[in-house]
Coordinates of C-alpha atoms in Angstrom, one line a residue:
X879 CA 0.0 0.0 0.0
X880 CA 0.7 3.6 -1.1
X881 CA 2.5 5.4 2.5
X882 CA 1.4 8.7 2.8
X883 CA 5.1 10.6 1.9
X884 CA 6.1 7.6 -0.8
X885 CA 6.3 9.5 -4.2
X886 CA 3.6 8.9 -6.6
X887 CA 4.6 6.9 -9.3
X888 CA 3.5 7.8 -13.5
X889 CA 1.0 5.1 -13.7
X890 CA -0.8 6.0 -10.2
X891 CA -0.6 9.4 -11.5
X892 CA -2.7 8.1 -14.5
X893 CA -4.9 5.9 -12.0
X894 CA -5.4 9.3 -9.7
X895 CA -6.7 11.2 -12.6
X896 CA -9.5 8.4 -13.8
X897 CA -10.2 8.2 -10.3
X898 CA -11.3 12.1 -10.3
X899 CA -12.5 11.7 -13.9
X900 CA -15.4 9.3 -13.0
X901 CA -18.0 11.7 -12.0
X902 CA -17.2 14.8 -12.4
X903 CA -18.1 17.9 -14.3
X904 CA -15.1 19.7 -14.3
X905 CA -12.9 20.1 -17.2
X906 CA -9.3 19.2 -17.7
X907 CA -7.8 21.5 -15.9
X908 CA -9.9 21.7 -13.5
X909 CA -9.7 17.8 -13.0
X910 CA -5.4 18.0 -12.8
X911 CA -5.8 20.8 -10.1
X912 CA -8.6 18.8 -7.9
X913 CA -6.1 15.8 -8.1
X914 CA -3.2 17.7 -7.0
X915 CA -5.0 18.6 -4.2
X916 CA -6.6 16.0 -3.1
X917 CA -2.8 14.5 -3.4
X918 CA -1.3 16.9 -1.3
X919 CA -3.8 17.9 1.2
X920 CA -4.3 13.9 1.9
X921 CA -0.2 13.9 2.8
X922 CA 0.5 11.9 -0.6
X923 CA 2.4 15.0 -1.6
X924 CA 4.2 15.9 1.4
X925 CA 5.8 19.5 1.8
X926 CA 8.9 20.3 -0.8
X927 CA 8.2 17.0 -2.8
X928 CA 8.6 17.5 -6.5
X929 CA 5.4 16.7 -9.0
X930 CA 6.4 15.8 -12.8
X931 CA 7.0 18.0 -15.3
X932 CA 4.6 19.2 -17.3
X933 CA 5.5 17.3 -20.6
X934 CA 5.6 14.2 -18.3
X935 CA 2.4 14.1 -16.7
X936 CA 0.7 15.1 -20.2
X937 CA 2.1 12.3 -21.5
X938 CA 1.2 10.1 -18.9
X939 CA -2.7 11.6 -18.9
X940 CA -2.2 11.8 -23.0
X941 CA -3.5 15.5 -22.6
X942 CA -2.3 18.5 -24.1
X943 CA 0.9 19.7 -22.2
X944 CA -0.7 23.5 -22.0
X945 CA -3.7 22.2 -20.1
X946 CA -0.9 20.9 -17.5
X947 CA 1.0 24.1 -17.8
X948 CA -2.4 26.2 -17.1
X949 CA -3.5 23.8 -13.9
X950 CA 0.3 24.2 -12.3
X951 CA 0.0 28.1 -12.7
X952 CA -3.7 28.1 -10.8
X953 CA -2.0 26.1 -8.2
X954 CA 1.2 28.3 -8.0
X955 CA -0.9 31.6 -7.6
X956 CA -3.2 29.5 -4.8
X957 CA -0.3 28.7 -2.8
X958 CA -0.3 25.0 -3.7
X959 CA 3.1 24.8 -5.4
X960 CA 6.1 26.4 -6.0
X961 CA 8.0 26.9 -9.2
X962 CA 11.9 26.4 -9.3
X963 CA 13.5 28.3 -12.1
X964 CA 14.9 24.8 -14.3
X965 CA 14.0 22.4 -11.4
X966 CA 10.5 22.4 -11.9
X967 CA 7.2 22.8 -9.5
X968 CA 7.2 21.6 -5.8
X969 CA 4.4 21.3 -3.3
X970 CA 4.8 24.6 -1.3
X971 CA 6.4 24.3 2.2
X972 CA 4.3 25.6 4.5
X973 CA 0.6 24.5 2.4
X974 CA 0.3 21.9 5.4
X975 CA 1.3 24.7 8.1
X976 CA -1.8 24.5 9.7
X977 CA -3.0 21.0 10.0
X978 CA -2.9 18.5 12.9
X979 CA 0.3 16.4 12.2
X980 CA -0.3 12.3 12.9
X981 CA -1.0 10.7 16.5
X982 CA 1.7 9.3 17.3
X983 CA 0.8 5.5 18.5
X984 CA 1.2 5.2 22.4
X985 CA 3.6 2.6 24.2
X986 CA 1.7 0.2 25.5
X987 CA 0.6 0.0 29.2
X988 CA -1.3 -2.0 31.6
X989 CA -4.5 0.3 31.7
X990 CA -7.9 -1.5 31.0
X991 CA -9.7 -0.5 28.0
X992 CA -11.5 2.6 27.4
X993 CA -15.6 1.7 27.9
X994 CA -17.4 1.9 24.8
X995 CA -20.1 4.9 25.3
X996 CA -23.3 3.5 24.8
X997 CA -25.2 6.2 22.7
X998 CA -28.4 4.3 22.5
X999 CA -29.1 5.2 26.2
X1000 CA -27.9 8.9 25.8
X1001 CA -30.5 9.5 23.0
X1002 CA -33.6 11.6 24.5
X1003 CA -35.5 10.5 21.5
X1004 CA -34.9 8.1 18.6
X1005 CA -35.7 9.7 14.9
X1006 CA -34.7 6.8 12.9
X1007 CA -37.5 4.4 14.7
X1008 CA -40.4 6.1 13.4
X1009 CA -42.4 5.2 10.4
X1010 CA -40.8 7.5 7.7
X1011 CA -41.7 7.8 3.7
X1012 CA -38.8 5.1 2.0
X1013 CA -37.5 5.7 -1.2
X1014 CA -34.3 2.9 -2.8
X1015 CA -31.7 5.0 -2.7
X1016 CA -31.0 4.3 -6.7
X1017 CA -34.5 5.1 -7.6
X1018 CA -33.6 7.6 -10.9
X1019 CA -31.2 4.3 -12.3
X1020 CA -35.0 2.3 -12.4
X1021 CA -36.4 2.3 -15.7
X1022 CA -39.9 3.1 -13.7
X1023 CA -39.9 5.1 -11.0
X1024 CA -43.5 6.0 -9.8
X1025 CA -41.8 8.1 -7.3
X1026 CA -43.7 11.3 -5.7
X1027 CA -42.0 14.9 -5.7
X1028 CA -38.7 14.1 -7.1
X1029 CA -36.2 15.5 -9.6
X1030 CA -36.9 14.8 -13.3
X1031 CA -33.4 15.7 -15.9
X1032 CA -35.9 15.9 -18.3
X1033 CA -37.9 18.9 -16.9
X1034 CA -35.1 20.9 -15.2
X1035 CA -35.2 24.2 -16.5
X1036 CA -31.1 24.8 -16.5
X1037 CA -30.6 27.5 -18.9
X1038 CA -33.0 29.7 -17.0
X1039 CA -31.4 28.7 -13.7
X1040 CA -27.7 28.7 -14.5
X1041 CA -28.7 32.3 -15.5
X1042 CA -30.4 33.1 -12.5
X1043 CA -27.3 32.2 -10.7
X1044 CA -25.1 33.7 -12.5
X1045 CA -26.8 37.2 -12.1
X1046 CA -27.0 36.5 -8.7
X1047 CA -22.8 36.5 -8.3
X1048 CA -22.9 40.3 -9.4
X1049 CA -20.6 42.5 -7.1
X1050 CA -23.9 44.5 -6.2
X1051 CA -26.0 41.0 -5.3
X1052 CA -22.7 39.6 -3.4
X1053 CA -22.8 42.9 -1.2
X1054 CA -26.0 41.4 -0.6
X1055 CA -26.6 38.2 0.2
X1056 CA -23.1 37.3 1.5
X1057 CA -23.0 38.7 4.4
X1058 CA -24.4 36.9 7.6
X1059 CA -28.6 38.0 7.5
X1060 CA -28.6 36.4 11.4
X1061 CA -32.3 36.4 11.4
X1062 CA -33.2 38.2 8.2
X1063 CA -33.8 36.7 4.8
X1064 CA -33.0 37.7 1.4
X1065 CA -35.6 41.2 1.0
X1066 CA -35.6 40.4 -2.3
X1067 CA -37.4 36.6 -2.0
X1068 CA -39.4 38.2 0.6
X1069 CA -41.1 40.9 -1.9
X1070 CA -41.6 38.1 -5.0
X1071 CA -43.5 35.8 -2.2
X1072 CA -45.1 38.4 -1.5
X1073 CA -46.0 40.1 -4.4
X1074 CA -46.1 37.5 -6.8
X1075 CA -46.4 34.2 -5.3
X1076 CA -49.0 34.7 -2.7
X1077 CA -51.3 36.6 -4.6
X1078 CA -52.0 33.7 -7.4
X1079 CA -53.4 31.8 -3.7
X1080 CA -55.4 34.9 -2.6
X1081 CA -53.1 35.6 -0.3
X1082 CA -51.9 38.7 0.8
X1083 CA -49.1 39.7 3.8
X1084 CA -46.7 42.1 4.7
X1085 CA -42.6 41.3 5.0
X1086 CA -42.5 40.4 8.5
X1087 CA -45.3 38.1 8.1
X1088 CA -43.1 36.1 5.9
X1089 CA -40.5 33.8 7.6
X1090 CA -38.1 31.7 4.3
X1091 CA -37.3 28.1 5.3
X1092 CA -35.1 25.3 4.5
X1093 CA -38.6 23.4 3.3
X1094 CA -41.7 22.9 3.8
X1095 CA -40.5 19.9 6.4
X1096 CA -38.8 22.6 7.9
X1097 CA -41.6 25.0 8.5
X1098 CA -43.2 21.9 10.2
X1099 CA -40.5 21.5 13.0
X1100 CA -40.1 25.4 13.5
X1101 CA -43.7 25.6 14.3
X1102 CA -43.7 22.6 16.1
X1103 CA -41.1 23.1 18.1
X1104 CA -42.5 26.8 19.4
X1105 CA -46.2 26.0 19.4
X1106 CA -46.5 22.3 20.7
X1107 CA -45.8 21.0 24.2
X1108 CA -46.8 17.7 25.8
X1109 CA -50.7 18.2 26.7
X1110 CA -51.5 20.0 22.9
X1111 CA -53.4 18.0 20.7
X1112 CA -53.2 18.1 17.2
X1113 CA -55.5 16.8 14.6
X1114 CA -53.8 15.1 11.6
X1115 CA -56.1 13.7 8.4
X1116 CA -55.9 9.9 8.8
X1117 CA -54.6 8.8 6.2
X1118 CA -52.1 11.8 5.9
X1119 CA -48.2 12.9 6.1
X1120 CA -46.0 10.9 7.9
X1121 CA -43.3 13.5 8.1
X1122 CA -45.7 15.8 10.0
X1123 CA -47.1 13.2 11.7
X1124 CA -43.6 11.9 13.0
X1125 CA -42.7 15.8 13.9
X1126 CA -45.8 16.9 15.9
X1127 CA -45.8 13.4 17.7
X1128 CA -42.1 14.3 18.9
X1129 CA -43.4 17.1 20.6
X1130 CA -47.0 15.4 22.1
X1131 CA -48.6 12.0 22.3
X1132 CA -52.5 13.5 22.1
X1133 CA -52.3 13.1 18.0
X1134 CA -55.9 12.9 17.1
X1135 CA -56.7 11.1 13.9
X1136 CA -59.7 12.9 11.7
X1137 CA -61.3 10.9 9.0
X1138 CA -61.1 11.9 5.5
X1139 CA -63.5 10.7 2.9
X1140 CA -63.8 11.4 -1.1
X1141 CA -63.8 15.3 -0.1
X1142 CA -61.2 15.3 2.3
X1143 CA -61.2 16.4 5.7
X1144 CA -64.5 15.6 7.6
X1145 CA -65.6 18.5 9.5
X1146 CA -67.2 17.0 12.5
X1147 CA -67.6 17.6 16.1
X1148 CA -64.4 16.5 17.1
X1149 CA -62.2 18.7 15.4
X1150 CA -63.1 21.3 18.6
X1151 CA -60.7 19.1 20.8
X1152 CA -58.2 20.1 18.7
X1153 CA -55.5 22.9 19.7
X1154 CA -53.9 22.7 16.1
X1155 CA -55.7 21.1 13.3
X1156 CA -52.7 19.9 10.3
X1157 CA -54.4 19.6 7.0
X1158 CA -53.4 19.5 3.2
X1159 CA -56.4 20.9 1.5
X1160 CA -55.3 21.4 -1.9
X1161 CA -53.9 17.8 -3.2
X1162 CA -54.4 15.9 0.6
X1163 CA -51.8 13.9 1.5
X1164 CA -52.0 11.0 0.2
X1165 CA -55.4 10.8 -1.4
X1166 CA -55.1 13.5 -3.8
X1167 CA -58.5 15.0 -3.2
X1168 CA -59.2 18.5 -2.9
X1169 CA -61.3 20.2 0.1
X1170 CA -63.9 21.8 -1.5
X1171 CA -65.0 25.5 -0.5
X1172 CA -68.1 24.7 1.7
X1173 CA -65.6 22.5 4.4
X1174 CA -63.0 25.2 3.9
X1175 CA -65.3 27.8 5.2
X1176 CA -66.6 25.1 7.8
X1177 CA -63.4 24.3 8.8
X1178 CA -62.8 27.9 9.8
X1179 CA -66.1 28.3 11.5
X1180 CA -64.9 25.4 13.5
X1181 CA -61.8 26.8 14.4
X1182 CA -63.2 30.5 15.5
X1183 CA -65.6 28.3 17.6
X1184 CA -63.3 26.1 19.7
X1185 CA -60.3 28.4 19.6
X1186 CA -58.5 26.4 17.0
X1187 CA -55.1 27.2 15.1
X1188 CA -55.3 25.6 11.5
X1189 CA -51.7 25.0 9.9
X1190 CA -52.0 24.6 6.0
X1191 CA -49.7 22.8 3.9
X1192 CA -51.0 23.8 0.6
X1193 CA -48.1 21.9 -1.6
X1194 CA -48.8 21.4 -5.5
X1195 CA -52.1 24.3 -5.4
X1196 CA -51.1 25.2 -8.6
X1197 CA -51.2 22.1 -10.8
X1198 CA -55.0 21.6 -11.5
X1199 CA -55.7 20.3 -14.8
X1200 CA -59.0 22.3 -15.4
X1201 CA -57.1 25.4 -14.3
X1202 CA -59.7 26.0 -11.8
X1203 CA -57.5 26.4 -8.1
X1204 CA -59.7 26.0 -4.9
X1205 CA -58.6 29.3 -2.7
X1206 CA -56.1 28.7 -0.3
X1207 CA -57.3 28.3 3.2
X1208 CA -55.6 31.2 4.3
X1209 CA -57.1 33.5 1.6
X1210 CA -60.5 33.0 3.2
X1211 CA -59.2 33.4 7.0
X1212 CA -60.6 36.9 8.5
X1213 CA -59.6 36.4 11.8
X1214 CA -55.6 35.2 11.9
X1215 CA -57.0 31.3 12.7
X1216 CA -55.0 29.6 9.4
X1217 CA -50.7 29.4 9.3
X1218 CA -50.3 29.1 5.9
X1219 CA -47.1 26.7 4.8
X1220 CA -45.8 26.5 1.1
X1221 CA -42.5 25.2 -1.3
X1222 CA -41.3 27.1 -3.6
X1223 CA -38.7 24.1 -4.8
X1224 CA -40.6 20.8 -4.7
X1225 CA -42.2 21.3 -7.9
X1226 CA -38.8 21.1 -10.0
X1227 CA -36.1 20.5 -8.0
X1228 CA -36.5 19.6 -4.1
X1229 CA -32.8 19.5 -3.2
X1230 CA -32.9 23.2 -3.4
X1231 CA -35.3 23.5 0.0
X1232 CA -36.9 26.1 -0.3
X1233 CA -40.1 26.9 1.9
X1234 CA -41.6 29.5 3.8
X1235 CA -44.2 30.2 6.5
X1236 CA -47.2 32.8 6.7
X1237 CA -48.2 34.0 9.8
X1238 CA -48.7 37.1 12.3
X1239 CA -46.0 38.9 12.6
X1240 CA -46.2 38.2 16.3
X1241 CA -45.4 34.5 15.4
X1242 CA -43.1 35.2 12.5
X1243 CA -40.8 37.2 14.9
X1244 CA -40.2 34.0 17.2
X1245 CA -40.0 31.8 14.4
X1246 CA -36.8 33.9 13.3
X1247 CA -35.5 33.7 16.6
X1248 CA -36.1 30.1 16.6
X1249 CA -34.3 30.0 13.1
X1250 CA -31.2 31.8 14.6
X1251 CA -30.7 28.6 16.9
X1252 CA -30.8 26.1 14.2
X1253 CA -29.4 27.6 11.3
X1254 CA -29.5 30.8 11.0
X1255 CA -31.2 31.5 8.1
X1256 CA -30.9 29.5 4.5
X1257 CA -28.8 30.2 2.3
X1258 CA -28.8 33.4 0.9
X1259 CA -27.4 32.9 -2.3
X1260 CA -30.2 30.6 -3.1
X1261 CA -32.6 32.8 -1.7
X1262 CA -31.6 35.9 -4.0
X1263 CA -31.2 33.5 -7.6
X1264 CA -34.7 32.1 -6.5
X1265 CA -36.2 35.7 -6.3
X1266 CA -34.5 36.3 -9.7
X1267 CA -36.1 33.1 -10.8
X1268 CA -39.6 33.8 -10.0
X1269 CA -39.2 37.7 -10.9
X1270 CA -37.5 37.1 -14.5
X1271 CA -41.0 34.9 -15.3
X1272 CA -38.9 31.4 -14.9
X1273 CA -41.3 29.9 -11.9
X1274 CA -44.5 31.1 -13.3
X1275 CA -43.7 29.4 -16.8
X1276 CA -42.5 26.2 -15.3
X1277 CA -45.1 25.4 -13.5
X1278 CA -47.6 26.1 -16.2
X1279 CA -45.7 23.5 -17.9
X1280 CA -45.5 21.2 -15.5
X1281 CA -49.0 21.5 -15.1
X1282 CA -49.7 20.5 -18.7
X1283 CA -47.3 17.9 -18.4
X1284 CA -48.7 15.9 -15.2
X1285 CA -52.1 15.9 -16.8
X1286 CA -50.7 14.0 -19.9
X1287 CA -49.0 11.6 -17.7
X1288 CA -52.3 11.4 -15.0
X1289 CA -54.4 10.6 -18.4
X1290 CA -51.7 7.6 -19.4
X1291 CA -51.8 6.2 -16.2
X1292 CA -54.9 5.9 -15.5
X1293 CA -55.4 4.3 -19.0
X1294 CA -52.9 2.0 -18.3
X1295 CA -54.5 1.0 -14.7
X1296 CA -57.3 0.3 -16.4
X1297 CA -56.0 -1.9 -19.4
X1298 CA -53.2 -4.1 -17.0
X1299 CA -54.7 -3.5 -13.3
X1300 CA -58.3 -3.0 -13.3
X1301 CA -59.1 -4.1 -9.9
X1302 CA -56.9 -1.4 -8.7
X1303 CA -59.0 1.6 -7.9
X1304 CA -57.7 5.1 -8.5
X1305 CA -59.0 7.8 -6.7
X1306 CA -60.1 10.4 -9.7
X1307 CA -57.1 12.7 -10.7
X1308 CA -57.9 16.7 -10.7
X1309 CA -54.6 17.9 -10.1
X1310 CA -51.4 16.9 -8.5
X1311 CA -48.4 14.7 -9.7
X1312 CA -49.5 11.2 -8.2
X1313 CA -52.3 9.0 -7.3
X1314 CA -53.6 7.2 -4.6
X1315 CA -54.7 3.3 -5.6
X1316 CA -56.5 0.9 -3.5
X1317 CA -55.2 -2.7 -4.5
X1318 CA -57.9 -5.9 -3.7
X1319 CA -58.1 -6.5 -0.1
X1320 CA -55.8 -9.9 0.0
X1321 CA -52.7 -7.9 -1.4
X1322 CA -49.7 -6.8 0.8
X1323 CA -48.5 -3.7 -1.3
X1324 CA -44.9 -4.2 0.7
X1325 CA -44.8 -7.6 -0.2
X1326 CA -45.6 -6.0 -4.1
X1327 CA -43.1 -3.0 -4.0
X1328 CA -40.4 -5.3 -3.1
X1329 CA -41.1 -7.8 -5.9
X1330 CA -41.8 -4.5 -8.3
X1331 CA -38.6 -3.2 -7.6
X1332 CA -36.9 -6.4 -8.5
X1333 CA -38.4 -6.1 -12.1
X1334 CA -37.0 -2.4 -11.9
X1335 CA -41.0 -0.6 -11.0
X1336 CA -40.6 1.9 -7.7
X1337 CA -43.8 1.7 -5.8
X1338 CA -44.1 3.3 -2.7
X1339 CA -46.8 1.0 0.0
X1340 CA -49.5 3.1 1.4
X1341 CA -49.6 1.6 5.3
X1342 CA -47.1 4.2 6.4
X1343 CA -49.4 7.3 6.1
X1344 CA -51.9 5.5 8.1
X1345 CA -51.8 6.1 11.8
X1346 CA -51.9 2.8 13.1
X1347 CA -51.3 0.5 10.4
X1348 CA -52.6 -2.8 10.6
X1349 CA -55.8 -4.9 8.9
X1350 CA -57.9 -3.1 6.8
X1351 CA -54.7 -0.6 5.5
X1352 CA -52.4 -2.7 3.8
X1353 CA -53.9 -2.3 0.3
X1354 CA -53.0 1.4 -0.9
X1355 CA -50.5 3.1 -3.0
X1356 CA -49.3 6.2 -3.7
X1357 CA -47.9 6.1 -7.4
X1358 CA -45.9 9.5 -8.3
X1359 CA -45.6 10.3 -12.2
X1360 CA -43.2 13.4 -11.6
X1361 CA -40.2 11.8 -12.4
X1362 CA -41.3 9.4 -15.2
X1363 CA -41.6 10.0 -18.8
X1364 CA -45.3 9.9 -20.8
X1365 CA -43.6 6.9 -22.8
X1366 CA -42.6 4.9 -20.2
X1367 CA -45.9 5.0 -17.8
X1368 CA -47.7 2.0 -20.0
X1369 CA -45.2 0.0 -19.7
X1370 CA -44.0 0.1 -16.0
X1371 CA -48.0 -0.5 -15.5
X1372 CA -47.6 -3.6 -17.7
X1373 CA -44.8 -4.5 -15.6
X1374 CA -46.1 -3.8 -12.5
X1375 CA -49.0 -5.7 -13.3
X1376 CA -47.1 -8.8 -14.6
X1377 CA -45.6 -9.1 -10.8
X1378 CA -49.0 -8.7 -8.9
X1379 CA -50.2 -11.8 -10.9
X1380 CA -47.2 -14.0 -10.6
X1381 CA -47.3 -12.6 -6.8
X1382 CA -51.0 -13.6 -6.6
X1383 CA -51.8 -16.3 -9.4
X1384 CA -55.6 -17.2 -7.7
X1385 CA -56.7 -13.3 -7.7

């Protein structure tokens, strides 16, 4: 094996480079300087040790000798190398001043062993046992991924955002958002929110009443962790999302479980035990369906009543296929009952996290504060190229053509359903970029997503947004068509449908 301050030979020069080559972006250049690096900052390269010559190393990466010439002169001017007039380029001197050198190995003695710390029993609270949304970790190298709000290539609008952050990188825009905004946000998000993305809900708030997260999940554990103690109860739709479920129920045990039917939320009596009352009204989570106006208003009625806050998630409002959107929640609140939640990122690319909160300013003060201790605030940069993307025209556009888009593929896949898997019922598509299936009563959908994902068909099993899983729950899906292409939906269906019948022979 390689020792750290052995000298690299020609061909592990060559093996270094493929090594950085695999996945990566960068160019040639840009490749030999990230190697060099890498080299010397991981003690391959130790301090005065010489690296080949130019003409060498392009010989031995068969690249052009200039691109070598132009990577050792970026590294000279960063204080990486050194250039020796006729002796060539050395790893600078003092480029490893400041790290930790080795631990040196101790001479052995005759103290016991150190006691392993047992974190398990340090934990106040376990995260990883709860019943969480999973997704394979290689689900975009499937052929069919009926995945929900993720990342399609395809639709990723990069011109418009490369150029969006590359505006935001002007001097004047760096004087801006690099800086540390402690409890602020980028002014300029807040005003398109407020001016341009609120309004298309019926929404209307000032600056202060406008609080940018990392996500919508995000959102969710702010309020959560200000508003909810151990004796609040809050009201979740049952069936409904497991990430807010898992989030309020870290903060109390008195979750309350409200039916849903073809409408949505039921609005009975018990929603006035309710000190917070978590719905999805535009697309419910998972169903799809859409609260229609007369509940809304009941809803609020309710909440006036029995001294109810309502927190609304209102993800995915804008894609209805008849172009018809319900009015947020919020829009028809008079009286400060409804926190409204919303993503700005889901839609097109959710590794961006972007969210933000609606609320009296009262509220939105404290929920800076509370920022401050987690994070701070997100990052600014994406904050100001997000408010050039929605003020340049980019975000209103996409999702217009997302919109189109997810109705084509909704239409194929219920067609398909019905051709390969008509004894699965969909709940009717209005809007939204997935479905919600019931399956015949005797199948496990666990049992099916792990066989469908063997034949290369990403399902994801329904019993997790149910409160207490068990008999009676087993039988649902929620199949996403956000990252799967028109062509493709008929046949993962077919395939899909070939395992539920070798699966289950005598349905």
């Amino acid at each position: 094996m390689q020792s750290p301050t052995a000298p690299i030979s020609a061909v592990l020069w060559a093996s270094l480079f493929e090594r950085v080559s695999g996945d990566s972006n960068l160019s040639l250049q840009g490749r030999i300087r990230q190697m060099l690096v890498s080299a010397i900052l991981s003690g391959h390269l130790p301090a005065g040790a010489p690296v080949p010559s130019s003409r060498l190393l392009s010989e031995n990466l068969k690249i052009a000798r200039n691109t070598v010439v132009f990577a050792y002169q970026q590294l000279v001017s960063e204080g990486y190398l050194v250039s020796r007039e006729r002796s060539g380029h050395f790893v600078a001197d003092d480029v490893l001043k400041s790290h930790v050198g080795h631990a040196q190995p101790q001479a052995e003695d005759n103290r016991p062993a150190p006691t392993a710390t047992t974190w398990s029993q340090r934990m106040a609270f376990h995260p990883s046992r709860q019943r969480n949304i999973v997704k394979p970790s290689d689900w975009q190298s499937m052929p069919y991924p009926f995945v929900y709000a993720q990342f399609d290539a395809s639709q990723f609008p990069t011109a418009e955002w490369r150029e969006c952050c590359t505006k935001a990188l002007s001097v004047l825009d760096i004087r801006s958002w690099a800086p540390d905004l402690i409890t602020s946000d980028d002014s300029a998000l807040i005003e398109e929110i407020r001016t341009q993305v609120l309004p298309r809900r019926g929404v209307w708030a000032e600056k202060d009443e406008i609080v940018v997260t990392v996500g919508a999940q995000h959102a969710l554990y702010l309020l959560a962790d200000l508003l909810i103690h151990n004796h609040t109860v809050v009201g979740m739709e049952d069936p409904g999302y497991p990430d807010a479920r898992n989030t309020f129920a870290h903060r109390t045990e008195r979750l309350l479980s409200l039916p849903i039917d073809e409408n949505g939320l039921c609005i009975t009596p018990a929603l006035e035990a309710c000190n917070y009352i978590f719905v999805t009204p535009s697309h419910q989570c998972p169903t799809t369906v859409t609260l229609p106006l007369e509940r809304r208003e009941a809803l609020l009625a309710l909440a006036e009543k029995s001294d109810s806050i309502i927190i609304e998630d209102d993800y995915e409002t804008e894609n209805r296929y008849d172009n018809s959107p319900t009015p947020a929640l919020k829009s028809l609140d008079k009286n400060g009952r409804v926190i409204y939640v919303g993503s700005l990122s889901k839609s097109f690319a959710p590794g961006l996290r972007i969210g933000y909160i609606v609320a009296p300013k009262e509220l939105t003060h404290e929920l800076r504060a509370l920022r401050r201790l987690m994070l701070r605030h997100p990052s600014a940069y994406i904050q100001r190229a997000f408010a050039l993307f929605i003020s340049l025209g980019h975000h209103h556009s996409l999702l217009r053509r997302l919109c189109v888009l997810y109705g084509d593929r909704a239409q194929s896949l219920q067609e398909a359903m019905e051709r390969w898997l008509p004894e699965f019922e969909l709940v009717p598509l209005n809007g939204g970029s997935s479905c919600w299936v019931k399956t015949p009563a005797h199948v496990d959908t666990e049992h099916l997503a792990v066989a469908a994902l063997k034949e290369g068909v990403v399902i994801e099993p329904g019993k997790v947004f149910f409160h207490h899983p068990g008999h009676g729950n087993n039988n649902f899906i929620r199949m996403g068509f956000s990252s799967i292409s028109n062509e493709k939906i008929p046949a993962g269906i077919e395939r899909l449908a070939r395992v539920y019948r070798n699966l289950y022979p005598d349905a």
